[in-house]
Amino acid sequence: NSNFSISAVLARDSEGLIIGACTYPLEDVADAFVAEARACERALYFARDMDFRKVVLEGDLLTVTYNFVPREVNRAAHKLAMVGRNQKLPCFWVEEAPLLVVEVAELDRHEWYRRG
């Protein structure tokens, strides 16, 4: 009912280590679909601002691929969103994240490799 949401972006390298993170408060969110769409938009802005396209893309952005990651190995993203709920403004971390998020991300990483 509050029409408020938190977008949390947690960027990891190919080994699952955190290379950047951000939280972004979203106001006037009509529904869950809009919240998800705006979160995806924030993730693209974050990737652009971090200049990840040098690593991931060759040339211009032509397509975007979304991959499903089970909740059991992505608890760190939820923890980051909970951190963001306590912030009034967007927050950004480069090559790090809040300590609680880093700890959960390490557990997620081990679970991902255990399942693999």
PDB file of C-alpha atoms in Angstrom:
ATOM      1  CA  ASN A   1       0.000   0.000   0.000  1.00  0.00           C
ATOM      2  CA  SER A   2       2.953   2.337   0.409  1.00  0.00           C
ATOM      3  CA  ASN A   3       3.875   2.312  -3.323  1.00  0.00           C
ATOM      4  CA  PHE A   4       7.503   2.165  -2.194  1.00  0.00           C
ATOM      5  CA  SER A   5      10.106  -0.383  -3.238  1.00  0.00           C
ATOM      6  CA  ILE A   6      13.858  -0.916  -2.985  1.00  0.00           C
ATOM      7  CA  SER A   7      15.893  -1.899  -6.000  1.00  0.00           C
ATOM      8  CA  ALA A   8      19.057  -3.807  -5.050  1.00  0.00           C
ATOM      9  CA  VAL A   9      21.776  -4.628  -7.573  1.00  0.00           C
ATOM     10  CA  LEU A  10      24.534  -7.041  -6.619  1.00  0.00           C
ATOM     11  CA  ALA A  11      27.180  -7.542  -9.303  1.00  0.00           C
ATOM     12  CA  ARG A  12      29.445 -10.580  -9.057  1.00  0.00           C
ATOM     13  CA  ASP A  13      32.317 -11.851 -11.160  1.00  0.00           C
ATOM     14  CA  SER A  14      32.501 -15.302 -12.739  1.00  0.00           C
ATOM     15  CA  GLU A  15      33.641 -16.776  -9.418  1.00  0.00           C
ATOM     16  CA  GLY A  16      30.777 -15.238  -7.460  1.00  0.00           C
ATOM     17  CA  LEU A  17      32.822 -12.519  -5.766  1.00  0.00           C
ATOM     18  CA  ILE A  18      31.180  -9.104  -5.340  1.00  0.00           C
ATOM     19  CA  ILE A  19      32.445  -6.440  -7.733  1.00  0.00           C
ATOM     20  CA  GLY A  20      29.812  -3.814  -6.995  1.00  0.00           C
ATOM     21  CA  ALA A  21      26.450  -3.169  -5.391  1.00  0.00           C
ATOM     22  CA  CYS A  22      23.801  -0.502  -5.115  1.00  0.00           C
ATOM     23  CA  THR A  23      20.440   0.124  -3.530  1.00  0.00           C
ATOM     24  CA  TYR A  24      17.936   2.550  -4.945  1.00  0.00           C
ATOM     25  CA  PRO A  25      14.635   3.606  -3.380  1.00  0.00           C
ATOM     26  CA  LEU A  26      11.702   3.616  -5.793  1.00  0.00           C
ATOM     27  CA  GLU A  27       8.628   5.739  -5.055  1.00  0.00           C
ATOM     28  CA  ASP A  28       5.182   5.783  -6.678  1.00  0.00           C
ATOM     29  CA  VAL A  29       5.436   2.125  -7.725  1.00  0.00           C
ATOM     30  CA  ALA A  30       2.039   1.011  -9.024  1.00  0.00           C
ATOM     31  CA  ASP A  31       2.467  -2.755  -8.574  1.00  0.00           C
ATOM     32  CA  ALA A  32       4.969  -5.630  -8.399  1.00  0.00           C
ATOM     33  CA  PHE A  33       5.397  -5.738 -12.185  1.00  0.00           C
ATOM     34  CA  VAL A  34       6.392  -2.065 -12.274  1.00  0.00           C
ATOM     35  CA  ALA A  35       8.747  -2.606  -9.320  1.00  0.00           C
ATOM     36  CA  GLU A  36      10.490  -5.456 -11.190  1.00  0.00           C
ATOM     37  CA  ALA A  37      10.726  -3.442 -14.407  1.00  0.00           C
ATOM     38  CA  ARG A  38      12.189  -0.428 -12.612  1.00  0.00           C
ATOM     39  CA  ALA A  39      14.649  -2.699 -10.773  1.00  0.00           C
ATOM     40  CA  CYS A  40      15.824  -4.057 -14.127  1.00  0.00           C
ATOM     41  CA  GLU A  41      16.204  -0.499 -15.375  1.00  0.00           C
ATOM     42  CA  ARG A  42      18.315   0.402 -12.326  1.00  0.00           C
ATOM     43  CA  ALA A  43      20.503  -2.679 -12.925  1.00  0.00           C
ATOM     44  CA  LEU A  44      21.178  -1.515 -16.482  1.00  0.00           C
ATOM     45  CA  TYR A  45      22.047   1.991 -15.293  1.00  0.00           C
ATOM     46  CA  PHE A  46      24.336   0.525 -12.651  1.00  0.00           C
ATOM     47  CA  ALA A  47      26.111  -1.657 -15.242  1.00  0.00           C
ATOM     48  CA  ARG A  48      26.545   1.375 -17.483  1.00  0.00           C
ATOM     49  CA  ASP A  49      27.814   3.577 -14.658  1.00  0.00           C
ATOM     50  CA  MET A  50      30.290   0.886 -13.562  1.00  0.00           C
ATOM     51  CA  ASP A  51      31.363   0.537 -17.200  1.00  0.00           C
ATOM     52  CA  PHE A  52      30.692  -3.200 -17.129  1.00  0.00           C
ATOM     53  CA  ARG A  53      30.022  -3.130 -20.861  1.00  0.00           C
ATOM     54  CA  LYS A  54      33.785  -3.281 -21.423  1.00  0.00           C
ATOM     55  CA  VAL A  55      33.779  -6.680 -19.755  1.00  0.00           C
ATOM     56  CA  VAL A  56      30.457  -8.069 -20.918  1.00  0.00           C
ATOM     57  CA  LEU A  57      29.568  -6.409 -24.190  1.00  0.00           C
ATOM     58  CA  GLU A  58      31.225  -5.892 -27.515  1.00  0.00           C
ATOM     59  CA  GLY A  59      29.904  -2.652 -28.933  1.00  0.00           C
ATOM     60  CA  ASP A  60      26.419  -1.338 -28.280  1.00  0.00           C
ATOM     61  CA  LEU A  61      23.868  -3.045 -26.083  1.00  0.00           C
ATOM     62  CA  LEU A  62      21.682  -5.039 -28.449  1.00  0.00           C
ATOM     63  CA  THR A  63      20.028  -7.560 -26.144  1.00  0.00           C
ATOM     64  CA  VAL A  64      19.600  -8.142 -22.460  1.00  0.00           C
ATOM     65  CA  THR A  65      19.496 -11.627 -20.993  1.00  0.00           C
ATOM     66  CA  TYR A  66      17.963 -12.378 -17.617  1.00  0.00           C
ATOM     67  CA  ASN A  67      18.905 -15.574 -15.810  1.00  0.00           C
ATOM     68  CA  PHE A  68      16.898 -17.156 -13.050  1.00  0.00           C
ATOM     69  CA  VAL A  69      18.896 -17.739  -9.879  1.00  0.00           C
ATOM     70  CA  PRO A  70      17.190 -19.776  -7.137  1.00  0.00           C
ATOM     71  CA  ARG A  71      16.501 -17.876  -3.926  1.00  0.00           C
ATOM     72  CA  GLU A  72      18.573 -20.422  -1.988  1.00  0.00           C
ATOM     73  CA  VAL A  73      21.755 -19.187  -3.684  1.00  0.00           C
ATOM     74  CA  ASN A  74      20.807 -15.506  -3.962  1.00  0.00           C
ATOM     75  CA  ARG A  75      20.041 -14.533  -0.382  1.00  0.00           C
ATOM     76  CA  ALA A  76      22.640 -11.760  -0.549  1.00  0.00           C
ATOM     77  CA  ALA A  77      20.470  -9.748  -2.953  1.00  0.00           C
ATOM     78  CA  HIS A  78      17.603  -9.891  -0.462  1.00  0.00           C
ATOM     79  CA  LYS A  79      19.956  -8.863   2.374  1.00  0.00           C
ATOM     80  CA  LEU A  80      21.156  -5.919   0.259  1.00  0.00           C
ATOM     81  CA  ALA A  81      17.537  -4.822  -0.292  1.00  0.00           C
ATOM     82  CA  MET A  82      16.980  -4.951   3.475  1.00  0.00           C
ATOM     83  CA  VAL A  83      20.038  -2.713   3.948  1.00  0.00           C
ATOM     84  CA  GLY A  84      18.593  -0.342   1.338  1.00  0.00           C
ATOM     85  CA  ARG A  85      15.293  -0.079   3.221  1.00  0.00           C
ATOM     86  CA  ASN A  86      17.126   1.844   5.939  1.00  0.00           C
ATOM     87  CA  GLN A  87      18.552   4.400   3.499  1.00  0.00           C
ATOM     88  CA  LYS A  88      16.769   7.502   2.255  1.00  0.00           C
ATOM     89  CA  LEU A  89      19.016   7.955  -0.790  1.00  0.00           C
ATOM     90  CA  PRO A  90      20.637   5.634  -3.330  1.00  0.00           C
ATOM     91  CA  CYS A  91      23.800   3.927  -2.056  1.00  0.00           C
ATOM     92  CA  PHE A  92      26.665   2.546  -4.126  1.00  0.00           C
ATOM     93  CA  TRP A  93      29.584   0.248  -3.341  1.00  0.00           C
ATOM     94  CA  VAL A  94      32.484  -0.462  -5.715  1.00  0.00           C
ATOM     95  CA  GLU A  95      34.386  -3.728  -5.279  1.00  0.00           C
ATOM     96  CA  GLU A  96      32.565  -4.255  -1.994  1.00  0.00           C
ATOM     97  CA  ALA A  97      29.193  -4.332  -0.254  1.00  0.00           C
ATOM     98  CA  PRO A  98      27.966  -3.958   3.340  1.00  0.00           C
ATOM     99  CA  LEU A  99      29.581  -6.574   5.609  1.00  0.00           C
ATOM    100  CA  LEU A 100      26.322  -8.472   6.243  1.00  0.00           C
ATOM    101  CA  VAL A 101      25.790  -8.753   2.486  1.00  0.00           C
ATOM    102  CA  VAL A 102      29.358  -9.974   1.913  1.00  0.00           C
ATOM    103  CA  GLU A 103      28.911 -12.686   4.552  1.00  0.00           C
ATOM    104  CA  VAL A 104      25.657 -13.936   3.025  1.00  0.00           C
ATOM    105  CA  ALA A 105      27.114 -13.712  -0.490  1.00  0.00           C
ATOM    106  CA  GLU A 106      29.917 -16.032   0.552  1.00  0.00           C
ATOM    107  CA  LEU A 107      27.375 -18.554   1.865  1.00  0.00           C
ATOM    108  CA  ASP A 108      25.432 -18.227  -1.411  1.00  0.00           C
ATOM    109  CA  ARG A 109      28.618 -18.809  -3.390  1.00  0.00           C
ATOM    110  CA  HIS A 110      29.411 -22.006  -1.523  1.00  0.00           C
ATOM    111  CA  GLU A 111      25.833 -23.246  -1.972  1.00  0.00           C
ATOM    112  CA  TRP A 112      25.977 -22.487  -5.716  1.00  0.00           C
ATOM    113  CA  TYR A 113      29.152 -24.559  -6.122  1.00  0.00           C
ATOM    114  CA  ARG A 114      27.737 -27.343  -3.941  1.00  0.00           C
ATOM    115  CA  ARG A 115      24.708 -27.591  -6.253  1.00  0.00           C
ATOM    116  CA  GLY A 116      26.813 -27.392  -9.429  1.00  0.00           C
TER     117      GLY A 116
END
